[in-house]
Coordinates of N, CA and C in Angstrom, one line a residue:
X1 N -38.2 -7.9 -52.4 CA -39.4 -7.7 -53.2 C -40.6 -7.5 -52.3
X2 N -41.5 -6.6 -52.7 CA -42.7 -6.3 -52.0 C -43.8 -7.3 -52.5
X3 N -44.0 -8.3 -51.7 CA -45.0 -9.3 -52.1 C -46.4 -9.0 -51.6
X4 N -47.4 -9.4 -52.4 CA -48.7 -9.4 -51.9 C -49.2 -10.8 -52.0
X5 N -50.4 -11.1 -51.4 CA -50.9 -12.5 -51.4 C -51.0 -13.0 -52.8
X6 N -50.3 -14.1 -53.1 CA -50.4 -14.8 -54.4 C -49.8 -14.1 -55.6
X7 N -49.6 -12.8 -55.6 CA -49.1 -12.1 -56.7 C -48.0 -11.1 -56.2
X8 N -47.0 -10.9 -57.0 CA -45.9 -10.0 -56.6 C -45.7 -9.0 -57.6
X9 N -44.7 -8.2 -57.4 CA -44.3 -7.1 -58.3 C -44.0 -7.7 -59.7
X10 N -43.3 -8.8 -59.7 CA -43.0 -9.4 -61.0 C -44.2 -9.8 -61.8
X11 N -45.2 -10.3 -61.1 CA -46.5 -10.7 -61.8 C -47.1 -9.5 -62.5
X12 N -47.2 -8.4 -61.7 CA -47.9 -7.2 -62.2 C -47.0 -6.5 -63.3
X13 N -45.7 -6.5 -63.2 CA -44.9 -5.9 -64.2 C -45.0 -6.7 -65.5
X14 N -45.1 -8.0 -65.4 CA -45.3 -8.8 -66.6 C -46.6 -8.5 -67.3
X15 N -47.6 -8.1 -66.5 CA -48.9 -7.7 -67.1 C -48.7 -6.4 -67.8
X16 N -47.9 -5.5 -67.2 CA -47.6 -4.2 -67.9 C -46.8 -4.4 -69.2
X17 N -45.9 -5.4 -69.2 CA -45.2 -5.8 -70.4 C -46.1 -6.3 -71.5
X18 N -47.1 -7.0 -71.1 CA -48.1 -7.5 -72.1 C -48.7 -6.3 -72.8
X19 N -49.0 -5.2 -72.0 CA -49.6 -4.0 -72.6 C -48.6 -3.3 -73.5
X20 N -47.3 -3.3 -73.1 CA -46.3 -2.7 -73.9 C -46.2 -3.4 -75.3
X21 N -46.3 -4.7 -75.2 CA -46.3 -5.5 -76.5 C -47.5 -5.2 -77.3
X22 N -48.6 -4.9 -76.7 CA -49.8 -4.6 -77.5 C -49.5 -3.3 -78.3
X23 N -48.8 -2.3 -77.7 CA -48.5 -1.1 -78.4 C -47.6 -1.4 -79.6
X24 N -46.6 -2.3 -79.4 CA -45.8 -2.7 -80.5 C -46.5 -3.3 -81.7
X25 N -47.5 -4.1 -81.4 CA -48.3 -4.7 -82.5 C -49.1 -3.7 -83.2
X26 N -49.3 -2.5 -82.6 CA -50.0 -1.4 -83.2 C -49.1 -0.3 -83.8
X27 N -47.8 -0.7 -83.9 CA -46.7 0.2 -84.4 C -46.5 1.4 -83.5
X28 N -46.7 1.1 -82.2 CA -46.5 2.2 -81.2 C -45.3 2.0 -80.4
X29 N -45.0 2.9 -79.5 CA -43.9 2.8 -78.5 C -44.3 1.8 -77.4
X30 N -43.4 0.8 -77.1 CA -43.7 -0.2 -76.2 C -43.6 0.2 -74.7
X31 N -44.6 0.9 -74.3 CA -44.7 1.2 -72.9 C -46.1 0.8 -72.4
X32 N -46.1 0.1 -71.3 CA -47.4 -0.4 -70.8 C -47.5 -0.2 -69.3
X33 N -48.8 -0.2 -68.8 CA -49.0 0.0 -67.4 C -50.3 -0.8 -67.0
X34 N -50.3 -1.1 -65.7 CA -51.5 -1.6 -65.1 C -51.7 -0.9 -63.7
X35 N -53.0 -0.6 -63.4 CA -53.3 -0.1 -62.1 C -53.9 -1.2 -61.2
X36 N -53.3 -1.4 -60.0 CA -53.7 -2.5 -59.2 C -54.3 -2.0 -57.9
X37 N -55.4 -2.6 -57.5 CA -56.0 -2.3 -56.2 C -56.4 -3.7 -55.5
X38 N -56.1 -3.8 -54.3 CA -56.4 -5.0 -53.6 C -55.9 -6.3 -54.3
X39 N -54.7 -6.2 -54.8 CA -54.1 -7.4 -55.5 C -54.8 -7.8 -56.8
X40 N -55.6 -6.9 -57.4 CA -56.3 -7.2 -58.6 C -56.0 -6.0 -59.6
X41 N -55.9 -6.4 -60.9 CA -55.7 -5.3 -61.9 C -57.1 -4.7 -62.2
X42 N -57.1 -3.4 -62.0 CA -58.4 -2.7 -62.2 C -58.3 -1.8 -63.5
X43 N -57.1 -1.6 -64.0 CA -57.0 -0.8 -65.3 C -55.7 -1.2 -66.0
X44 N -55.8 -1.3 -67.3 CA -54.7 -1.6 -68.2 C -54.6 -0.6 -69.3
X45 N -53.3 -0.3 -69.7 CA -53.2 0.6 -70.8 C -51.8 0.6 -71.4
X46 N -51.7 1.1 -72.6 CA -50.4 1.1 -73.3 C -50.3 2.4 -74.1
X47 N -49.1 2.8 -74.4 CA -48.8 4.0 -75.1 C -49.5 4.0 -76.4
X48 N -50.2 5.1 -76.7 CA -50.9 5.3 -78.0 C -50.6 6.6 -78.7
X49 N -49.4 7.2 -78.4 CA -49.1 8.4 -79.0 C -49.1 8.4 -80.5
X50 N -48.4 7.4 -81.0 CA -48.3 7.3 -82.5 C -49.6 6.8 -83.1
X51 N -50.2 5.7 -82.5 CA -51.4 5.1 -83.1 C -52.6 6.1 -83.2
X52 N -52.7 6.9 -82.2 CA -53.9 7.9 -82.1 C -53.5 9.3 -82.4
X53 N -52.3 9.5 -82.9 CA -51.8 10.9 -83.1 C -52.1 11.8 -81.9
X54 N -51.7 11.2 -80.7 CA -52.1 11.9 -79.4 C -50.8 12.5 -78.8
X55 N -51.1 13.5 -78.0 CA -50.0 14.2 -77.3 C -50.0 13.7 -75.8
X56 N -51.1 13.0 -75.4 CA -51.2 12.6 -74.0 C -51.4 11.1 -73.7
X57 N -51.7 10.3 -74.6 CA -52.0 8.9 -74.3 C -50.8 8.0 -74.0
X58 N -50.3 8.3 -72.9 CA -49.2 7.5 -72.4 C -49.8 6.2 -71.7
X59 N -49.0 5.2 -71.5 CA -49.5 4.0 -70.9 C -50.1 4.2 -69.5
X60 N -49.4 5.0 -68.7 CA -49.9 5.2 -67.4 C -51.3 5.8 -67.3
X61 N -51.4 6.9 -68.2 CA -52.7 7.6 -68.2 C -53.8 6.7 -68.8
X62 N -53.4 5.9 -69.8 CA -54.4 4.9 -70.4 C -54.9 3.9 -69.3
X63 N -54.0 3.5 -68.4 CA -54.3 2.5 -67.4 C -55.3 3.1 -66.4
X64 N -55.0 4.4 -66.0 CA -55.9 5.1 -65.0 C -57.2 5.3 -65.7
X65 N -57.2 5.7 -66.9 CA -58.5 5.9 -67.6 C -59.3 4.6 -67.8
X66 N -58.6 3.6 -68.1 CA -59.3 2.3 -68.2 C -59.9 1.8 -66.9
X67 N -59.3 2.1 -65.8 CA -59.8 1.7 -64.5 C -61.2 2.4 -64.2
X68 N -61.4 3.6 -64.8 CA -62.6 4.3 -64.6 C -63.7 3.9 -65.6
X69 N -63.5 3.0 -66.5 CA -64.5 2.6 -67.5 C -65.6 1.8 -66.9
X70 N -65.3 1.2 -65.8 CA -66.3 0.4 -65.1 C -67.1 1.2 -64.0
X71 N -66.8 2.5 -64.0 CA -67.4 3.4 -63.0 C -66.3 4.2 -62.4
X72 N -66.5 5.4 -62.2 CA -65.4 6.3 -61.7 C -64.9 5.8 -60.3
X73 N -63.6 5.8 -60.2 CA -62.9 5.5 -59.0 C -63.1 6.5 -57.9
X74 N -63.2 6.1 -56.7 CA -63.2 7.1 -55.6 C -61.8 7.5 -55.2
X75 N -61.7 8.5 -54.4 CA -60.4 8.9 -53.8 C -59.8 7.7 -53.1
X76 N -60.6 7.0 -52.3 CA -60.1 5.9 -51.5 C -59.6 4.8 -52.5
X77 N -60.2 4.6 -53.6 CA -59.7 3.6 -54.6 C -58.3 3.9 -55.0
X78 N -58.1 5.2 -55.4 CA -56.8 5.6 -55.8 C -55.7 5.4 -54.7
X79 N -56.1 5.8 -53.4 CA -55.2 5.7 -52.3 C -54.8 4.3 -52.0
X80 N -55.6 3.3 -52.4 CA -55.3 1.9 -52.2 C -54.7 1.3 -53.4
X81 N -54.3 2.0 -54.4 CA -53.8 1.5 -55.7 C -52.3 1.6 -55.8
X82 N -51.7 0.8 -56.7 CA -50.3 0.9 -57.1 C -50.3 0.9 -58.6
X83 N -49.5 1.7 -59.2 CA -49.3 1.8 -60.6 C -48.1 1.1 -61.0
X84 N -48.2 0.1 -61.9 CA -47.0 -0.6 -62.4 C -46.8 -0.1 -63.8
X85 N -45.6 0.3 -64.2 CA -45.3 0.8 -65.5 C -44.0 0.2 -66.0
X86 N -43.9 -0.1 -67.3 CA -42.6 -0.6 -67.8 C -41.5 0.4 -67.8
X87 N -41.8 1.7 -67.8 CA -40.8 2.7 -67.9 C -41.0 3.8 -66.9
X88 N -40.0 4.4 -66.5 CA -40.0 5.5 -65.5 C -41.0 6.6 -66.0
X89 N -42.0 6.9 -65.2 CA -43.0 7.9 -65.6 C -42.5 9.3 -65.9
X90 N -43.0 9.9 -67.0 CA -42.7 11.3 -67.3 C -43.3 12.2 -66.4
X91 N -43.0 13.5 -66.4 CA -43.7 14.5 -65.5 C -45.2 14.5 -65.6
X92 N -45.7 14.3 -66.8 CA -47.2 14.4 -67.0 C -47.8 13.2 -66.2
X93 N -47.3 12.0 -66.4 CA -47.9 10.8 -65.8 C -47.6 10.9 -64.3
X94 N -46.4 11.4 -63.9 CA -46.2 11.5 -62.5 C -47.1 12.5 -61.8
X95 N -47.5 13.6 -62.6 CA -48.5 14.5 -62.1 C -49.8 13.9 -61.8
X96 N -50.2 13.0 -62.7 CA -51.5 12.2 -62.5 C -51.4 11.4 -61.3
X97 N -50.3 10.7 -61.1 CA -50.1 9.9 -59.9 C -50.3 10.8 -58.6
X98 N -49.6 11.9 -58.6 CA -49.7 12.8 -57.5 C -51.1 13.4 -57.3
X99 N -51.7 13.8 -58.4 CA -53.1 14.4 -58.4 C -54.1 13.4 -57.7
X100 N -54.0 12.1 -58.1 CA -54.9 11.1 -57.6 C -54.5 10.4 -56.4
X101 N -53.3 10.8 -55.8 CA -52.9 10.3 -54.6 C -52.6 8.8 -54.6
X102 N -52.1 8.3 -55.8 CA -51.7 6.9 -55.9 C -50.3 6.8 -55.1
X103 N -50.3 6.0 -54.0 CA -49.2 6.0 -53.1 C -47.9 5.3 -53.6
X104 N -48.0 4.5 -54.6 CA -46.8 3.7 -55.0 C -46.8 3.5 -56.5
X105 N -45.6 3.6 -57.0 CA -45.3 3.3 -58.5 C -44.2 2.3 -58.5
X106 N -44.5 1.2 -59.2 CA -43.4 0.2 -59.5 C -43.0 0.3 -60.9
X107 N -41.7 0.5 -61.2 CA -41.2 0.7 -62.5 C -40.4 -0.5 -63.0
X108 N -40.7 -0.9 -64.3 CA -40.0 -2.0 -64.8 C -38.5 -1.7 -65.0
X109 N -38.2 -0.5 -65.5 CA -36.8 -0.1 -65.7 C -36.7 1.4 -65.8
X110 N -35.6 2.0 -65.4 CA -35.4 3.4 -65.5 C -34.0 3.8 -66.0
X111 N -33.4 2.9 -66.7 CA -32.0 3.1 -67.3 C -32.1 3.7 -68.7
X112 N -33.1 3.1 -69.5 CA -33.2 3.6 -70.9 C -33.7 5.0 -70.9
X113 N -34.6 5.4 -70.0 CA -35.1 6.7 -69.9 C -35.5 7.0 -68.5
X114 N -35.0 8.0 -67.9 CA -35.3 8.3 -66.5 C -36.4 9.4 -66.5
X115 N -37.5 9.1 -65.8 CA -38.6 10.0 -65.8 C -38.5 10.9 -64.5
X116 N -39.7 11.3 -64.1 CA -39.8 12.3 -63.0 C -39.9 11.6 -61.6
X117 N -39.0 10.7 -61.4 CA -39.0 9.9 -60.1 C -38.8 10.8 -58.9
X118 N -37.9 11.8 -59.0 CA -37.7 12.7 -57.9 C -39.0 13.5 -57.6
X119 N -39.7 13.9 -58.6 CA -41.0 14.5 -58.3 C -41.9 13.6 -57.5
X120 N -42.0 12.4 -57.9 CA -42.9 11.5 -57.2 C -42.4 11.3 -55.8
X121 N -41.2 11.1 -55.6 CA -40.6 10.9 -54.2 C -40.8 12.1 -53.3
X122 N -40.6 13.3 -53.9 CA -40.7 14.5 -53.2 C -42.2 14.8 -52.8
X123 N -43.1 14.1 -53.4 CA -44.5 14.2 -53.1 C -45.1 13.0 -52.3
X124 N -44.1 12.3 -51.7 CA -44.5 11.2 -50.9 C -44.9 9.9 -51.5
X125 N -44.7 9.7 -52.8 CA -45.0 8.5 -53.5 C -43.8 7.5 -53.4
X126 N -44.1 6.3 -53.0 CA -43.1 5.3 -52.9 C -42.8 4.8 -54.3
X127 N -41.5 4.8 -54.7 CA -41.1 4.4 -56.0 C -40.1 3.2 -55.9
X128 N -40.5 2.2 -56.7 CA -39.7 0.9 -56.7 C -39.3 0.7 -58.1
X129 N -38.0 0.5 -58.4 CA -37.5 0.2 -59.7 C -37.1 -1.3 -59.7
X130 N -37.6 -2.1 -60.6 CA -37.3 -3.5 -60.6 C -36.1 -3.9 -61.5
X131 N -35.6 -2.9 -62.3 CA -34.5 -3.2 -63.3 C -34.8 -4.4 -64.1
X132 N -36.0 -4.5 -64.6 CA -36.5 -5.6 -65.4 C -35.9 -5.6 -66.8
X133 N -35.2 -6.7 -67.1 CA -34.5 -6.7 -68.4 C -35.5 -6.7 -69.6
X134 N -36.6 -7.4 -69.5 CA -37.5 -7.4 -70.6 C -38.1 -6.0 -70.9
X135 N -38.4 -5.3 -69.9 CA -38.9 -3.9 -70.1 C -37.8 -3.1 -70.8
X136 N -36.6 -3.2 -70.4 CA -35.5 -2.5 -71.0 C -35.3 -2.9 -72.4
X137 N -35.2 -4.2 -72.7 CA -34.9 -4.7 -74.0 C -36.0 -4.3 -75.0
X138 N -37.3 -4.3 -74.6 CA -38.4 -3.9 -75.5 C -38.2 -2.5 -76.0
X139 N -37.9 -1.6 -75.1 CA -37.7 -0.2 -75.5 C -36.4 0.0 -76.2
X140 N -35.3 -0.6 -75.8 CA -34.1 -0.5 -76.5 C -34.2 -1.0 -78.0
X141 N -34.9 -2.1 -78.2 CA -35.1 -2.6 -79.5 C -35.9 -1.7 -80.4
X142 N -37.0 -1.1 -79.7 CA -37.8 -0.2 -80.4 C -37.0 1.1 -80.9
X143 N -36.2 1.6 -80.0 CA -35.4 2.8 -80.3 C -34.4 2.5 -81.4
X144 N -33.8 1.3 -81.4 CA -32.8 0.9 -82.4 C -33.5 0.7 -83.8
X145 N -34.7 0.2 -83.8 CA -35.4 0.0 -85.0 C -36.2 1.2 -85.5
X146 N -36.5 2.1 -84.6 CA -37.3 3.3 -85.0 C -36.7 4.6 -84.4
X147 N -35.4 4.9 -84.8 CA -34.8 6.0 -84.2 C -35.4 7.3 -84.5
X148 N -35.9 7.5 -85.7 CA -36.6 8.7 -86.1 C -37.8 9.0 -85.3
X149 N -38.7 8.0 -85.2 CA -39.9 8.1 -84.4 C -39.6 8.4 -83.0
X150 N -38.6 7.8 -82.4 CA -38.3 8.0 -81.0 C -37.7 9.4 -80.8
X151 N -36.9 9.9 -81.7 CA -36.3 11.2 -81.6 C -37.4 12.3 -81.7
X152 N -38.3 12.0 -82.6 CA -39.5 13.0 -82.8 C -40.3 13.1 -81.5
X153 N -40.5 12.0 -80.9 CA -41.3 12.0 -79.6 C -40.5 12.8 -78.5
X154 N -39.2 12.5 -78.4 CA -38.4 13.2 -77.4 C -38.3 14.7 -77.7
X155 N -38.2 15.1 -79.0 CA -38.1 16.5 -79.3 C -39.3 17.2 -78.9
X156 N -40.5 16.6 -78.9 CA -41.7 17.3 -78.6 C -41.8 17.7 -77.1
X157 N -41.0 17.0 -76.3 CA -40.9 17.3 -74.8 C -39.6 17.9 -74.5
X158 N -38.9 18.6 -75.4 CA -37.7 19.3 -75.2 C -36.5 18.3 -74.8
X159 N -36.6 17.1 -75.3 CA -35.5 16.1 -75.1 C -35.3 15.8 -73.6
X160 N -36.3 16.0 -72.8 CA -36.1 15.6 -71.4 C -37.4 15.1 -70.8
X161 N -37.2 14.2 -69.9 CA -38.4 13.6 -69.2 C -38.2 13.6 -67.7
X162 N -37.3 14.4 -67.2 CA -37.1 14.5 -65.8 C -37.6 15.9 -65.4
X163 N -37.6 16.2 -64.1 CA -37.9 17.5 -63.6 C -36.8 18.0 -62.7
X164 N -36.8 19.3 -62.3 CA -35.8 19.9 -61.5 C -35.9 19.5 -60.1

C-alpha cells in the first residue's frame, strides 16, 4: 500500500465512498471521488448524471471542479495531486486527468466496470486499483436495483468505457 503521513489510500478511498453514498441519497449512480494534495482533500465530488440531467457530471470531474471553488488550481497543484475514485475512470474523466497532469489515480475497484486505465498508463499516469469490496458492492447493488437506469447510461456511451 502507498502510505502517506497519517493517512493512506484506504482513508482517501473511504472518503470517495462517502461521496458515492451521497449520490445514492440523491437517487444517482454511486460513484464518488476526492482530489488530494499534500495529504489533504482539496476537492470532493460524486456522480450527478441523473440528478442534474447531465452528460458530464461524473464524480471525478465534480471533484476536480470542487477543488477550484476556493480559487483556481495552478499547474503545480495538479501535478502534486492524486485522484481517488470509487470506480475505474471513463475516457472523459481519464482525459481530464491527463489534461491537468494529475500523476496518480487510485481506484476503488475496476471489476464491475473497467474504464480507460490503459489510456492513463500510456500517458504516464500511475494507476493503483485497491479492489475495495465496498466500492464494488455499492455499484453492484445499484445495478441490481436500477438495471434500466444503468443500461440507459451505458447505452449513451456505446456500451463501452474503455479505449483502444
